[in-house]
Short mmCIF file of C-alpha atoms in Angstrom, two decimals:
data_model
loop_
_atom_site.label_atom_id
_atom_site.label_comp_id
_atom_site.label_asym_id
_atom_site.label_seq_id
_atom_site.Cartn_x
_atom_site.Cartn_y
_atom_site.Cartn_z
CA LEU X 6 -29.55 5.31 -8.76
CA ALA X 7 -32.37 5.79 -6.35
CA PRO X 8 -32.30 7.84 -3.21
CA MET X 9 -30.09 8.33 -0.30
CA LEU X 10 -32.31 7.63 2.66
CA PRO X 11 -30.62 8.41 5.94
CA VAL X 12 -31.42 8.33 9.41
CA ARG X 13 -31.72 7.45 13.04
CA PHE X 14 -29.11 7.67 15.61
CA THR X 15 -26.46 5.48 18.79
CA ALA X 16 -23.08 6.42 20.21
CA SER X 17 -19.17 5.08 19.59
CA VAL X 18 -16.39 7.23 18.27
CA LEU X 19 -15.63 7.33 14.57
CA LEU X 20 -11.99 6.87 13.65
CA ALA X 21 -10.60 7.70 10.21
CA CYS X 22 -8.96 4.87 8.28
CA CYS X 23 -7.61 4.73 4.73
CA LEU X 24 -8.82 2.72 1.82
CA PRO X 25 -6.14 0.48 0.30
CA GLY X 26 -3.89 2.39 -2.05
CA SER X 27 -5.05 5.82 -0.89
CA THR X 28 -3.31 8.69 0.85
CA CYS X 29 -4.91 9.92 4.06
CA LEU X 30 -5.49 13.57 4.72
CA PRO X 31 -4.00 14.86 7.99
CA PRO X 32 -6.64 14.46 10.76
CA ASP X 33 -6.81 18.22 11.38
CA ASP X 34 -7.44 18.92 7.69
CA LEU X 35 -10.13 16.25 7.41
CA ARG X 36 -11.78 17.54 10.59
CA GLY X 37 -12.00 21.04 9.16
CA LEU X 38 -13.32 19.85 5.79
CA ARG X 39 -16.03 17.70 7.36
CA THR X 40 -17.09 20.52 9.65
CA ALA X 41 -17.16 22.94 6.71
CA PHE X 42 -19.43 20.58 4.76
CA ALA X 43 -21.72 20.17 7.78
CA VAL X 44 -22.06 23.92 8.25
CA SER X 45 -22.58 24.63 4.54
CA LEU X 46 -25.23 21.91 4.20
CA TYR X 47 -27.01 23.17 7.31
CA GLN X 48 -27.01 26.78 6.11
CA HIS X 49 -28.63 25.85 2.79
CA VAL X 50 -31.27 23.69 4.49
CA ALA X 51 -31.96 26.17 7.30
CA ARG X 52 -32.64 29.06 4.91
CA ALA X 53 -35.54 27.17 3.36
CA GLU X 54 -37.01 26.28 6.76
CA ASN X 55 -37.43 29.90 7.84
CA ARG X 56 -37.83 30.07 11.65
CA SER X 57 -38.85 26.50 12.44
CA SER X 58 -36.96 24.14 14.73
CA LEU X 59 -35.00 21.54 12.76
CA VAL X 60 -32.34 18.85 12.95
CA LEU X 61 -30.24 17.07 10.33
CA SER X 62 -27.29 14.70 10.34
CA PRO X 63 -24.45 15.96 8.13
CA ALA X 64 -22.49 12.80 8.98
CA SER X 65 -25.26 10.61 7.56
CA VAL X 66 -25.60 12.71 4.40
CA ALA X 67 -21.82 12.68 3.90
CA LEU X 68 -21.84 8.91 4.30
CA SER X 69 -24.13 8.53 1.27
CA LEU X 70 -22.11 11.00 -0.81
CA GLU X 71 -18.87 9.22 0.09
CA LEU X 72 -20.33 5.91 -1.03
CA LEU X 73 -21.43 7.49 -4.31
CA GLN X 74 -17.87 8.81 -4.73
CA LEU X 75 -16.65 5.21 -4.77
CA GLY X 76 -18.63 4.58 -7.95
CA ALA X 77 -18.60 8.02 -9.57
CA GLN X 78 -16.40 9.00 -12.51
CA GLY X 79 -15.60 12.13 -14.49
CA ASN X 80 -17.38 15.35 -13.61
CA THR X 81 -19.85 13.47 -11.40
CA PHE X 82 -16.95 12.49 -9.14
CA VAL X 83 -15.49 16.01 -9.27
CA GLU X 84 -18.76 17.56 -8.10
CA LEU X 85 -19.04 15.14 -5.17
CA ARG X 86 -15.40 15.68 -4.23
CA ASP X 87 -15.68 19.46 -4.39
CA ALA X 88 -18.89 19.56 -2.35
CA LEU X 89 -17.46 17.40 0.43
CA GLY X 90 -14.09 19.09 0.20
CA TYR X 91 -12.21 15.80 0.01
CA SER X 92 -11.94 12.59 -1.94
CA ILE X 93 -12.74 9.28 -0.24
CA HIS X 94 -9.40 8.85 1.52
CA ASP X 95 -10.99 7.67 4.71
CA GLY X 96 -13.83 5.57 6.08
CA ALA X 97 -15.58 5.47 9.42
CA VAL X 98 -15.11 2.53 11.77
CA PRO X 99 -16.68 2.23 15.23
CA ALA X 100 -14.60 2.31 18.38
CA GLY X 101 -16.20 1.81 21.77
CA VAL X 102 -16.90 4.69 24.07
CA PRO X 103 -18.40 3.73 27.47
CA GLY X 104 -22.08 4.57 27.61
CA ALA X 105 -22.32 5.92 24.07
CA VAL X 106 -22.48 4.75 20.46
CA ALA X 107 -22.29 6.83 17.27
CA ARG X 108 -22.65 4.08 14.73
CA PRO X 109 -22.65 4.69 10.98
CA ALA X 110 -23.83 2.17 8.44
CA CYS X 111 -24.38 2.29 4.71
CA SER X 112 -25.87 -0.16 2.22
CA LEU X 113 -26.44 -0.44 -1.49
CA PHE X 114 -29.71 -2.14 -2.48
CA VAL X 115 -29.68 -3.65 -5.97
CA PRO X 116 -32.01 -6.01 -7.88
CA ALA X 117 -31.08 -9.70 -7.75
CA GLY X 118 -28.81 -10.48 -10.68
CA ALA X 119 -27.77 -6.85 -11.17
CA GLU X 120 -24.32 -6.42 -12.69
CA VAL X 121 -22.49 -4.50 -9.98
CA SER X 122 -18.76 -3.96 -10.33
CA PRO X 123 -16.94 -6.49 -8.08
CA ARG X 124 -14.33 -3.84 -7.29
CA PHE X 125 -17.00 -1.37 -6.19
CA ALA X 126 -18.80 -4.01 -4.12
CA ALA X 127 -15.55 -4.97 -2.38
CA ARG X 128 -14.58 -1.37 -1.60
CA ALA X 129 -18.06 -0.49 -0.38
CA ALA X 130 -18.18 -3.57 1.87
CA SER X 131 -14.85 -2.68 3.51
CA TRP X 132 -15.89 0.89 4.20
CA ALA X 133 -18.20 2.46 6.81
CA ASN X 134 -19.98 -0.77 7.77
CA GLY X 135 -20.99 -1.00 4.12
CA SER X 136 -22.93 -3.88 2.62
CA LEU X 137 -24.57 -4.98 -0.61
CA GLN X 138 -28.22 -6.04 -0.30
CA HIS X 139 -30.70 -7.42 -2.83
CA ALA X 140 -34.22 -6.08 -3.24
CA ASP X 141 -37.05 -6.74 -5.68
CA PHE X 142 -37.87 -3.22 -6.87
CA GLY X 143 -40.65 -4.66 -9.03
CA ASP X 144 -42.53 -5.14 -5.75
CA ALA X 145 -42.28 -1.64 -4.25
CA ALA X 146 -43.94 -2.55 -0.95
CA ASN X 147 -41.66 -5.53 -0.40
CA ALA X 148 -38.53 -3.57 -1.32
CA ALA X 149 -39.55 -0.72 0.99
CA ALA X 150 -40.11 -3.21 3.83
CA ARG X 151 -36.67 -4.70 3.24
CA ILE X 152 -35.00 -1.30 3.34
CA ARG X 153 -36.98 -0.35 6.45
CA HIS X 154 -35.90 -3.58 8.16
CA TRP X 155 -32.26 -2.81 7.36
CA ILE X 156 -32.60 0.69 8.82
CA SER X 157 -34.17 -0.76 11.97
CA ALA X 158 -31.42 -3.36 12.36
CA ASN X 159 -28.68 -0.76 12.00
CA THR X 160 -30.14 1.79 14.38
CA GLY X 161 -30.57 -0.73 17.19
CA ASP X 162 -34.15 0.44 17.55
CA GLY X 163 -37.28 -1.14 16.13
CA ASN X 164 -39.01 2.23 16.13
CA VAL X 165 -38.00 3.22 12.59
CA PRO X 166 -38.90 6.81 11.71
CA SER X 167 -41.88 7.06 9.41
CA MET X 168 -40.13 7.64 6.11
CA SER X 169 -41.91 7.05 2.83
CA LEU X 170 -39.76 4.45 1.08
CA GLU X 171 -42.25 3.38 -1.57
CA THR X 172 -41.19 6.18 -3.94
CA ALA X 173 -37.58 5.11 -3.49
CA ALA X 174 -38.41 1.46 -4.11
CA SER X 175 -40.21 1.68 -7.45
CA PRO X 176 -39.91 -0.53 -10.57
CA LEU X 177 -37.71 2.18 -12.13
CA THR X 178 -35.20 1.97 -9.28
CA GLN X 179 -31.91 0.32 -10.17
CA VAL X 180 -29.92 1.08 -7.03
CA ALA X 181 -30.94 2.52 -3.64
CA VAL X 182 -28.26 4.06 -1.43
CA VAL X 183 -29.24 4.05 2.24
CA SER X 184 -27.17 5.39 5.12
CA THR X 185 -27.91 5.62 8.82
CA MET X 186 -26.35 7.29 11.84
CA TYR X 187 -27.68 6.35 15.26
CA PHE X 188 -26.84 8.09 18.51
CA ARG X 189 -28.00 7.44 22.04
CA SER X 190 -26.26 8.35 25.26
CA THR X 191 -26.59 9.75 28.77
CA TRP X 192 -25.16 12.98 30.12
CA GLN X 193 -21.88 12.74 31.98
CA ARG X 194 -23.78 14.56 34.70
CA LYS X 195 -27.53 14.05 34.41
CA PHE X 196 -30.12 16.75 35.01
CA SER X 197 -32.45 15.91 37.89
CA PHE X 198 -36.14 15.62 37.01
CA VAL X 199 -36.85 17.23 40.39
CA ASP X 200 -35.05 20.40 39.30
CA THR X 201 -36.94 20.79 36.01
CA GLN X 202 -39.13 23.89 36.13
CA ILE X 203 -41.80 25.41 33.91
CA LEU X 204 -40.20 28.64 32.71
CA PRO X 205 -40.79 31.13 29.86
CA PHE X 206 -39.14 30.68 26.46
CA THR X 207 -39.28 33.46 23.86
CA THR X 208 -39.88 31.96 20.41
CA ALA X 209 -38.52 33.20 17.08
CA GLU X 210 -41.88 34.89 16.46
CA GLY X 211 -41.53 36.85 19.70
CA SER X 212 -44.27 35.07 21.64
CA THR X 213 -43.65 33.58 25.07
CA LEU X 214 -44.24 29.92 25.91
CA ASN X 215 -44.01 28.16 29.25
CA VAL X 216 -41.81 25.08 28.71
CA PRO X 217 -40.10 22.41 30.86
CA MET X 218 -36.67 23.90 31.57
CA MET X 219 -34.04 21.47 32.82
CA HIS X 220 -31.63 22.83 35.42
CA HIS X 221 -28.50 21.88 37.28
CA THR X 222 -25.39 23.47 38.73
CA ALA X 223 -22.20 21.85 37.48
CA GLU X 224 -18.71 22.25 36.08
CA VAL X 225 -19.11 22.90 32.34
CA ASN X 226 -17.09 24.21 29.41
CA TYR X 227 -18.31 27.72 28.68
CA GLY X 228 -17.32 30.81 26.75
CA ARG X 229 -18.80 34.20 25.97
CA PHE X 230 -17.81 35.89 22.74
CA ARG X 231 -18.38 39.03 20.73
CA THR X 232 -18.65 38.84 16.96
CA ALA X 233 -17.24 41.33 14.47
CA SER X 234 -20.71 42.91 14.29
CA LEU X 235 -20.56 43.44 18.09
CA GLU X 236 -23.21 40.83 18.88
CA THR X 237 -22.66 38.64 21.93
CA LEU X 238 -22.73 34.85 21.89
CA SER X 239 -22.68 32.33 24.73
CA VAL X 240 -21.31 28.85 24.00
CA LEU X 241 -21.90 25.89 26.32
CA GLU X 242 -20.53 22.36 25.99
CA LEU X 243 -22.25 19.46 27.78
CA PRO X 244 -20.38 16.12 27.61
CA TYR X 245 -21.90 12.66 27.44
CA VAL X 246 -20.64 9.61 29.34
CA GLY X 247 -17.16 8.73 28.15
CA GLU X 248 -16.44 12.29 26.95
CA GLY X 249 -16.23 11.10 23.35
CA ILE X 250 -19.22 13.16 22.23
CA SER X 251 -20.67 16.43 23.47
CA LEU X 252 -23.56 18.80 22.81
CA LEU X 253 -22.45 22.31 21.86
CA VAL X 254 -25.11 24.99 22.40
CA LEU X 255 -24.76 28.38 20.67
CA LEU X 256 -26.98 31.00 22.32
CA PRO X 257 -27.03 34.48 20.71
CA GLY X 258 -27.36 37.43 23.04
CA PRO X 259 -29.62 40.41 22.32
CA GLY X 260 -28.32 42.15 19.21
CA PRO X 261 -29.27 45.12 17.01
CA GLY X 262 -32.74 44.89 15.51
CA PRO X 263 -35.47 42.40 16.40
CA ALA X 264 -34.46 39.63 18.81
CA SER X 265 -35.87 37.08 16.35
CA ALA X 266 -33.14 38.04 13.86
CA SER X 267 -30.24 37.15 16.19
CA LEU X 268 -30.20 33.42 15.41
CA PRO X 269 -30.41 33.80 11.59
CA ARG X 270 -27.54 36.31 11.75
CA LEU X 271 -25.46 33.84 13.76
CA GLU X 272 -26.25 30.93 11.44
CA ALA X 273 -25.44 32.98 8.35
CA ARG X 274 -21.95 33.69 9.74
CA LEU X 275 -21.32 30.20 11.07
CA SER X 276 -18.14 28.56 9.77
CA ALA X 277 -15.76 25.72 10.57
CA ALA X 278 -13.13 28.26 11.60
CA ALA X 279 -15.53 30.00 14.00
CA LEU X 280 -16.58 26.70 15.59
CA ALA X 281 -12.95 25.68 16.06
CA LEU X 282 -12.18 29.07 17.63
CA TRP X 283 -15.11 28.91 20.04
CA ALA X 284 -14.51 25.29 21.05
CA GLY X 285 -10.83 25.97 21.63
CA ALA X 286 -11.50 29.01 23.80
CA LEU X 287 -14.00 27.42 26.19
CA ARG X 288 -13.05 27.37 29.86
CA ARG X 289 -14.09 25.06 32.70
CA LEU X 290 -16.57 26.90 34.88
CA HIS X 291 -18.97 26.17 37.75
CA MET X 292 -22.31 27.63 36.71
CA ASP X 293 -26.10 27.33 36.68
CA VAL X 294 -27.37 25.75 33.45
CA PHE X 295 -30.95 26.06 32.19
CA LEU X 296 -31.76 24.12 29.01
CA PRO X 297 -35.25 23.36 27.66
CA ARG X 298 -36.25 19.76 27.17
CA PHE X 299 -36.84 19.34 23.42
CA SER X 300 -37.69 16.82 20.73
CA ILE X 301 -37.35 17.56 17.00
CA GLN X 302 -38.04 15.48 13.90
CA SER X 303 -37.28 16.81 10.42
CA SER X 304 -37.57 15.57 6.84
CA PHE X 305 -35.86 17.13 3.84
CA ASP X 306 -35.64 16.75 0.10
CA LEU X 307 -31.93 17.46 -0.35
CA LYS X 308 -32.00 18.16 -4.10
CA THR X 309 -32.10 21.95 -3.67
CA ALA X 310 -29.35 21.96 -1.04
CA PHE X 311 -27.17 19.65 -3.14
CA SER X 312 -27.66 21.88 -6.16
CA ALA X 313 -26.55 24.89 -4.10
CA LEU X 314 -23.45 22.90 -3.11
CA GLY X 315 -22.68 22.26 -6.80
CA ILE X 316 -23.94 18.66 -6.93
CA THR X 317 -26.11 18.45 -10.04
CA ASP X 318 -24.79 15.68 -12.32
CA ILE X 319 -25.98 12.87 -10.04
CA PHE X 320 -29.63 13.82 -10.74
CA ASP X 321 -29.19 14.08 -14.52
CA PRO X 322 -29.99 10.87 -16.47
CA ILE X 323 -27.65 12.05 -19.24
CA ASN X 324 -24.70 13.46 -17.29
CA ALA X 325 -24.61 11.16 -14.25
CA ASP X 326 -21.57 8.89 -14.54
CA PHE X 327 -21.67 5.93 -12.16
CA ARG X 328 -19.89 3.44 -14.37
CA GLY X 329 -17.76 2.60 -11.34
CA ILE X 330 -20.86 0.94 -9.87
CA SER X 331 -22.04 -0.74 -13.04
CA GLU X 332 -20.52 -0.67 -16.50
CA GLN X 333 -24.03 -0.97 -17.90
CA GLY X 334 -24.40 2.75 -17.22
CA GLY X 335 -27.67 4.63 -17.05
CA LEU X 336 -27.61 5.04 -13.26
CA TYR X 337 -28.59 8.36 -11.71
CA VAL X 338 -30.02 9.61 -8.42
CA SER X 339 -33.78 10.08 -8.63
CA GLU X 340 -34.27 11.28 -5.05
CA ALA X 341 -32.22 12.46 -2.08
CA VAL X 342 -34.30 12.08 1.06
CA HIS X 343 -33.11 12.78 4.59
CA LYS X 344 -34.87 12.34 7.90
CA ALA X 345 -33.48 13.02 11.36
CA LYS X 346 -34.80 13.00 14.89
CA ILE X 347 -33.35 14.14 18.20
CA GLU X 348 -34.66 14.12 21.75
CA VAL X 349 -32.88 15.87 24.63
CA THR X 350 -34.08 15.11 28.16
CA GLU X 351 -32.82 15.06 31.75
CA ASP X 352 -31.16 11.65 31.24
CA GLY X 353 -29.40 12.42 28.00
CA THR X 354 -29.94 12.43 24.25
CA LYS X 355 -31.43 10.12 21.65
CA ALA X 356 -30.96 11.16 18.05
CA SER X 357 -32.06 9.42 14.98
CA GLY X 358 -30.47 12.00 12.17
CA ALA X 359 -14.65 33.95 8.86
CA THR X 360 -15.61 35.96 11.71
CA ALA X 361 -13.20 37.51 14.21
CA MET X 362 -14.14 36.67 17.79
CA VAL X 363 -13.06 38.21 21.06
CA LEU X 364 -13.46 36.46 24.42
CA LEU X 365 -15.45 38.49 26.94
CA LYS X 366 -15.06 38.51 30.71
CA ARG X 367 -17.62 36.39 32.52
CA SER X 368 -19.91 37.63 35.26
CA ARG X 369 -19.25 36.86 38.92
CA THR X 370 -22.27 34.54 39.16
CA PRO X 371 -22.51 32.96 35.68
CA VAL X 372 -25.84 31.59 34.48
CA PHE X 373 -26.46 29.94 31.11
CA LYS X 374 -30.17 30.17 30.35
CA ALA X 375 -31.36 28.98 26.94
CA ASP X 376 -34.71 30.77 27.09
CA ARG X 377 -34.64 31.97 23.47
CA PRO X 378 -33.81 30.39 20.08
CA PHE X 379 -30.44 28.65 19.88
CA THR X 380 -28.37 26.44 17.58
CA PHE X 381 -26.95 23.09 18.71
CA LEU X 382 -24.33 20.67 17.42
CA LEU X 383 -23.78 17.07 18.45
CA ARG X 384 -20.09 16.56 17.78
CA GLN X 385 -17.17 14.28 18.48
CA VAL X 386 -14.76 16.02 20.82
CA GLY X 387 -11.63 14.40 19.39
CA THR X 388 -12.40 14.71 15.68
CA GLY X 389 -14.79 17.66 15.60
CA SER X 390 -17.08 15.62 13.33
CA VAL X 391 -20.63 17.02 13.37
CA LEU X 392 -23.02 14.09 13.81
CA PHE X 393 -26.10 16.32 14.14
CA ILE X 394 -26.79 20.03 13.84
CA GLY X 395 -30.01 21.95 14.30
CA ARG X 396 -31.83 24.74 16.06
CA VAL X 397 -34.54 25.13 18.68
CA THR X 398 -36.94 28.00 18.07
CA ASN X 399 -40.03 26.54 19.74
CA PRO X 400 -39.32 23.66 22.17
#
């Protein structure tokens, strides 16, 4: 079973729906489990990336793992279920949100004539914009072009990220699992290009860069918190048109030790419970907002992160059990490749990818100035689903 190849990103809200014959988890429970998976995946990936800026799409990665769950059996299924925190009780279907689209899609590429379980094909096709495609893996270049074309068609953008698909589409490949998540939207209240200034930004290494800093004064959702270790944290939420999706910015304040250590400490303590607490405690506030313009593109081999999450059987030719996809057996995942891209500008965003807290009193003239490393999450307001998560250490 060849790789899961995610990414690129457009806006609509994802609504949970049940597969026939299944029992849905309560929305609040599913929201928490999906957020927990997103945070855990990000923490494992971020550790390996040291201090660099990065972005990934937990929603896209989960999409591939959910599709694999449909065909997994035995311990292979158990590992996927335990890593995600849930079985495949739900699927994602698009619902319109004015001005925005968060559109998932997933496809299984198989050789022509391959014996794929009709039940699996039917369930995959009825779930998450799923489809079954044919590809000639004997011709790696042609198969890669076919997969790339599918990615382009499902991201609504012909500018497909440069992802090496030839290794995925090799003569040894029996099945390729490909998922995409595309997001593109405008701010509910745009930043004015006229107000963008060149201002200093202190990087994770401690050096100072002069960067384009967007600015506006507006009503925003904001909160200032203190962690159990007495470090301060500012949280800002910027909504997109339609209010279905928002950007959550987590900006650590100066803490004990080197300033460059503040963000890693925050990310190490990040949890679904903490995010829910912060988001629920935000208050509407008129304030000055300074946010750097940034563009990030990241590529990851997810094998190490999956292993840390307890997903190992899928990569083992002996132990992988995907007889739910094909009774012929012998399928396993040879690669798990993820690529994501995000661009935040004055107009909006284009993306293609247990700590006790106490609310602090705000200052009389509040200013949110992201002039040092910060973490960001692109999330659905109603469901809490994390479409993208990343950090900016050098805009």
